[in-house]
Short mmCIF file of C-alpha atoms in Angstrom, two decimals:
data_model
loop_
_atom_site.label_atom_id
_atom_site.label_comp_id
_atom_site.label_asym_id
_atom_site.label_seq_id
_atom_site.Cartn_x
_atom_site.Cartn_y
_atom_site.Cartn_z
CA MET A 624 19.20 97.31 128.43
CA LYS A 625 16.48 97.38 125.76
CA TYR A 626 13.76 97.61 128.43
CA ILE A 627 15.56 100.42 130.25
CA SER A 628 15.59 102.46 127.03
CA ILE A 629 11.90 101.76 126.48
CA ILE A 630 11.08 102.85 130.04
CA LEU A 631 12.94 106.14 129.59
CA ILE A 632 11.22 106.87 126.26
CA ILE A 633 7.73 106.11 127.56
CA SER A 634 8.35 108.05 130.77
CA SER A 635 9.51 111.08 128.82
CA LEU A 636 6.49 110.99 126.52
CA LEU A 637 4.02 110.58 129.35
CA PHE A 638 5.46 113.29 131.54
CA SER A 639 5.81 115.80 128.72
CA GLY A 640 2.34 114.99 127.46
CA CYS A 641 0.92 115.34 130.94
CA ALA A 642 2.61 118.71 131.34
CA GLN A 643 0.77 119.99 128.28
CA LYS A 644 -2.56 118.46 129.26
CA ASN A 645 -2.54 119.69 132.83
CA GLN A 646 -2.15 123.33 131.79
CA ASP A 647 -5.92 123.49 131.41
CA LEU A 648 -6.72 121.85 134.73
CA PRO A 649 -7.54 123.79 137.91
CA VAL A 650 -5.10 123.65 140.81
CA LYS A 651 -5.90 120.68 143.00
CA GLU A 652 -6.83 121.27 146.63
CA ASP A 653 -6.05 117.67 147.61
CA GLU A 654 -2.69 117.93 149.37
CA TYR A 655 -1.80 114.41 148.19
CA ALA A 656 -2.94 114.97 144.60
CA SER A 657 0.53 114.89 143.06
CA THR A 658 1.42 111.69 144.93
CA LYS A 659 -1.73 110.01 143.60
CA GLN A 660 -1.19 111.21 140.04
CA GLY A 661 2.43 110.10 140.13
CA ALA A 662 1.31 106.63 141.20
CA VAL A 663 -1.21 106.40 138.36
CA MET A 664 1.35 107.43 135.73
CA GLY A 665 3.94 105.08 137.20
CA ALA A 666 1.50 102.18 137.21
CA PHE A 667 0.64 102.83 133.57
CA ILE A 668 4.30 102.85 132.59
CA GLY A 669 4.97 99.68 134.55
CA ALA A 670 2.00 97.87 133.05
CA ILE A 671 3.12 98.70 129.51
CA ILE A 672 6.62 97.42 130.19
CA GLY A 673 5.27 94.27 131.77
CA MET A 674 2.98 93.56 128.81
CA MET A 675 5.91 93.91 126.42
CA ALA A 676 7.71 91.05 128.15
CA LYS A 677 7.65 87.70 126.37
CA GLY A 678 6.66 84.33 127.75
CA LYS A 679 3.71 82.65 129.43
CA HIS A 680 3.91 84.93 132.48
CA LYS A 681 3.05 87.99 130.41
CA ASN A 682 0.00 88.95 132.51
CA GLN A 683 1.89 88.50 135.76
CA ASN A 684 4.70 90.66 134.39
CA ALA A 685 2.22 93.39 133.52
CA ALA A 686 0.76 93.33 137.03
CA LEU A 687 4.19 93.37 138.66
CA GLY A 688 5.30 96.17 136.34
CA ALA A 689 2.26 98.21 137.35
CA VAL A 690 3.06 97.81 141.04
CA LEU A 691 6.71 98.76 140.60
CA GLY A 692 5.83 101.66 138.30
CA ALA A 693 3.30 102.98 140.80
CA GLY A 694 6.01 103.03 143.42
CA ILE A 695 8.30 105.07 141.18
CA GLY A 696 5.53 107.53 140.28
CA SER A 697 4.46 107.90 143.90
CA ALA A 698 8.02 108.73 144.89
CA ILE A 699 8.11 111.61 142.39
CA GLY A 700 4.74 112.95 143.51
CA TYR A 701 5.62 112.54 147.15
CA SER A 702 8.85 114.46 146.67
CA VAL A 703 6.91 117.45 145.31
CA ASP A 704 4.32 117.29 148.10
CA ASN A 705 6.95 116.85 150.76
CA GLN A 706 9.10 119.76 149.61
CA ALA A 707 6.09 122.07 149.60
CA LYS A 708 5.14 121.08 153.15
CA GLN A 709 8.69 121.36 154.47
CA ILE A 710 9.23 124.81 152.98
CA ALA A 711 5.85 125.99 154.27
CA LYS A 712 6.75 124.79 157.75
CA GLU A 713 10.17 126.46 157.58
CA LEU A 714 8.49 129.76 156.62
CA ASN A 715 5.79 129.38 159.27
CA THR A 716 2.91 129.08 156.83
CA LYS A 717 0.87 126.39 155.05
CA VAL A 718 0.58 125.08 151.51
CA ASP A 719 -2.32 126.91 149.86
CA ASN A 720 -3.41 125.66 146.42
CA LYS A 721 -6.46 127.88 146.13
CA PRO A 722 -6.13 130.28 143.13
CA GLU A 723 -7.51 133.19 145.16
CA ALA A 724 -4.56 132.95 147.56
CA LEU A 725 -2.33 134.51 144.89
CA THR A 726 -4.59 137.54 144.42
CA ASN A 727 -5.19 138.20 148.11
CA PRO A 728 -3.34 141.49 148.85
CA ASP A 729 -2.74 140.34 152.42
CA ASN A 730 -0.63 137.41 151.24
CA ASP A 731 3.00 138.43 150.76
CA LEU A 732 4.00 134.76 150.60
CA VAL A 733 2.11 131.86 149.01
CA ILE A 734 3.40 128.30 148.71
CA SER A 735 1.54 125.96 146.38
CA ASN A 736 2.21 122.81 144.41
CA THR A 737 0.92 120.85 141.45
CA ASP A 738 1.88 117.40 140.21
CA LYS A 739 4.81 119.03 138.35
CA TYR A 740 6.35 121.57 140.71
CA VAL A 741 6.35 123.59 143.91
CA LYS A 742 5.81 127.34 143.51
CA ILE A 743 6.82 129.95 146.08
CA MET A 744 5.29 133.35 145.37
CA LEU A 745 6.90 136.36 147.08
CA ARG A 746 5.54 139.91 146.76
CA ASP A 747 7.94 142.62 145.64
CA LYS A 748 7.09 144.89 148.58
CA MET A 749 8.56 142.25 150.87
CA MET A 750 11.49 141.39 148.60
CA PHE A 751 12.76 144.75 147.33
CA LYS A 752 12.69 148.45 148.09
CA THR A 753 10.98 150.67 145.51
CA ASN A 754 12.79 150.65 142.13
CA SER A 755 15.48 148.39 143.58
CA SER A 756 16.55 144.91 142.52
CA ILE A 757 18.56 144.19 145.67
CA PRO A 758 16.82 141.77 148.09
CA THR A 759 15.93 143.25 151.48
CA GLN A 760 17.17 141.75 154.74
CA GLU A 761 13.74 140.19 155.30
CA ALA A 762 13.88 138.63 151.85
CA SER A 763 17.36 137.25 152.51
CA LEU A 764 16.19 135.60 155.73
CA LYS A 765 13.31 133.91 153.93
CA LEU A 766 15.61 132.72 151.14
CA ASP A 767 17.96 131.23 153.74
CA LYS A 768 15.06 129.21 155.15
CA ILE A 769 14.12 127.99 151.68
CA THR A 770 17.68 126.88 150.92
CA ASN A 771 17.83 125.04 154.24
CA VAL A 772 15.14 122.73 152.89
CA LEU A 773 16.63 122.50 149.40
CA ARG A 774 19.89 121.14 150.80
CA LYS A 775 17.97 117.91 151.32
CA TYR A 776 16.97 117.84 147.65
CA PRO A 777 20.10 118.50 145.56
CA ASP A 778 18.44 117.10 142.41
CA THR A 779 15.61 119.64 142.53
CA ILE A 780 15.83 122.16 139.68
CA ILE A 781 15.26 125.78 140.77
CA GLN A 782 13.86 128.49 138.52
CA VAL A 783 13.51 132.07 139.80
CA VAL A 784 11.10 134.23 137.78
CA GLY A 785 10.50 137.99 138.09
CA PHE A 786 7.24 139.84 137.26
CA THR A 787 6.42 143.56 137.18
CA ASP A 788 3.31 145.68 136.77
CA SER A 789 2.51 147.44 133.48
CA ARG A 790 3.89 150.91 134.29
CA GLY A 791 6.77 151.91 132.02
CA THR A 792 7.89 150.27 128.80
CA TYR A 793 7.97 146.55 128.24
CA GLU A 794 11.75 146.70 127.74
CA TYR A 795 12.35 148.56 131.03
CA ASN A 796 10.20 146.08 132.94
CA GLN A 797 11.86 143.15 131.20
CA LYS A 798 15.29 144.29 132.41
CA LEU A 799 13.97 144.98 135.92
CA SER A 800 12.26 141.59 136.17
CA GLU A 801 15.37 139.83 134.87
CA GLN A 802 17.66 141.63 137.30
CA ARG A 803 15.43 140.91 140.28
CA ALA A 804 15.17 137.23 139.34
CA LYS A 805 18.93 137.05 138.75
CA ASN A 806 19.74 138.64 142.12
CA ILE A 807 17.44 136.24 143.95
CA GLY A 808 18.96 133.34 142.02
CA ASN A 809 22.47 134.51 142.92
CA ARG A 810 21.46 134.80 146.57
CA ILE A 811 20.29 131.19 146.52
CA TYR A 812 23.37 130.05 144.59
CA ASN A 813 25.75 131.75 147.00
CA SER A 814 24.25 129.80 149.89
CA GLY A 815 26.32 126.86 148.63
CA ILE A 816 23.58 124.46 147.56
CA GLU A 817 24.28 122.04 144.70
CA ASN A 818 21.03 122.49 142.77
CA LEU A 819 20.79 123.73 139.18
CA ILE A 820 19.46 127.31 139.29
CA TYR A 821 17.96 129.33 136.45
CA SER A 822 16.56 132.87 136.43
CA LYS A 823 14.09 134.48 134.06
CA GLY A 824 12.29 137.80 133.66
CA CYS A 825 8.71 138.03 132.37
CA SER A 826 8.23 141.84 132.38
CA TYR A 827 4.49 142.44 132.88
CA ASN A 828 3.43 139.20 131.20
CA LYS A 829 1.01 136.91 133.07
CA PRO A 830 -0.54 139.43 135.52
CA LEU A 831 -2.48 137.83 138.37
CA ILE A 832 -5.17 140.50 137.93
CA ALA A 833 -5.64 143.45 135.56
CA ASN A 834 -3.28 146.38 136.21
CA LYS A 835 -6.07 148.91 136.85
CA THR A 836 -5.18 150.39 140.26
CA LYS A 837 -2.07 150.83 142.39
CA GLU A 838 -3.32 148.03 144.62
CA ASP A 839 -3.74 145.73 141.63
CA MET A 840 -0.26 146.57 140.40
CA ALA A 841 1.20 145.75 143.80
CA ILE A 842 -0.33 142.28 143.56
CA ASN A 843 1.27 141.68 140.16
CA ARG A 844 4.78 142.72 141.23
CA ARG A 845 6.29 139.49 142.48
CA VAL A 846 8.98 136.87 142.32
CA GLU A 847 8.06 133.21 141.83
CA ILE A 848 10.45 130.40 142.71
CA TYR A 849 9.66 127.12 140.96
CA LEU A 850 11.03 123.80 142.22
CA TYR A 851 11.01 120.99 139.66
CA PRO A 852 11.74 117.29 140.29
CA ASN A 853 13.06 116.79 136.73
CA GLN A 854 13.53 118.45 133.34
CA GLN A 855 10.23 117.09 132.02
CA SER A 856 8.31 119.10 134.63
CA ILE A 857 9.65 122.52 133.62
CA VAL A 858 7.00 124.95 132.35
CA ASP A 859 7.13 128.35 130.68
CA ALA A 860 6.57 130.52 133.76
CA CYS A 861 5.82 133.61 131.63
CA LYS A 862 2.68 132.01 130.23
CA ALA A 863 -0.53 130.96 131.95
CA GLN A 864 -0.40 127.34 133.13
#
C-alpha cells in the first residue's frame, strides 16, 4: 500500500511538472511522439519505485520497475495518439500537428495532439450562423461523429472552449464565447456519453493571428475541443501553451 501511494505521488508530480515544461516546446510532428514520451516518463517512475525496494535484488527491481512503468506510460501516450487518429478518420481528415495548419484559412477543421491532449479546432463559420450560438446542422453532424469515437473512451475528459475576434467589448465576447462553448458541450452531453464535460469561454484571448483584417478575424473565431486522458493533463486553454 505504501508503494502504491508513492507511485501516485511521483506520477502526479511528474505529469504536472511536464505539463508546465512542455508549454514552451513546439508541437511535435512525430505521430508517435506522445507514446514515446509516455514510455520515458513511465520508465522513470518505475525505475524510482524499483530502486526504493529493499533487499539484495534492488537493481533487478529497478530494471523491472522501469519496464513496467514504461508500459503504463506508453498506454497513456498511445491512448492520446489513438483517439486523435480515430477522430480524424471519422471526420475524413488527418492528424495535423503543424502550427501553420491552425492559421490556414482553408482549414475549417484541424485535429492535432500533444503528449497531454487531443485538440479539435472548428471554425465558427462552419459551426454557427453569424451572431448565433446555436450549432448548425453541419456542426451537429460532425459532433455526432466525434462522440461516436468518445463512446470508446468514457474516461476521457472533454473541455469545449470558445474564442471570438476582437470586435465589440471584452464582456460581450466573453458571454458569446461562453454560450457557444456551452451549447457545443450540451450537444455532446445530450448524445448520452459518460465522459466528464466542461465548457469555457475565452473571449478574444489567445488569437491565432493578429485581428487586423476580416479574414484574420475569421481565423480567430473558433471552438476548440480538448480531450484529456486525466486531470493532470488539463491546461488553461485561454492562455498560450
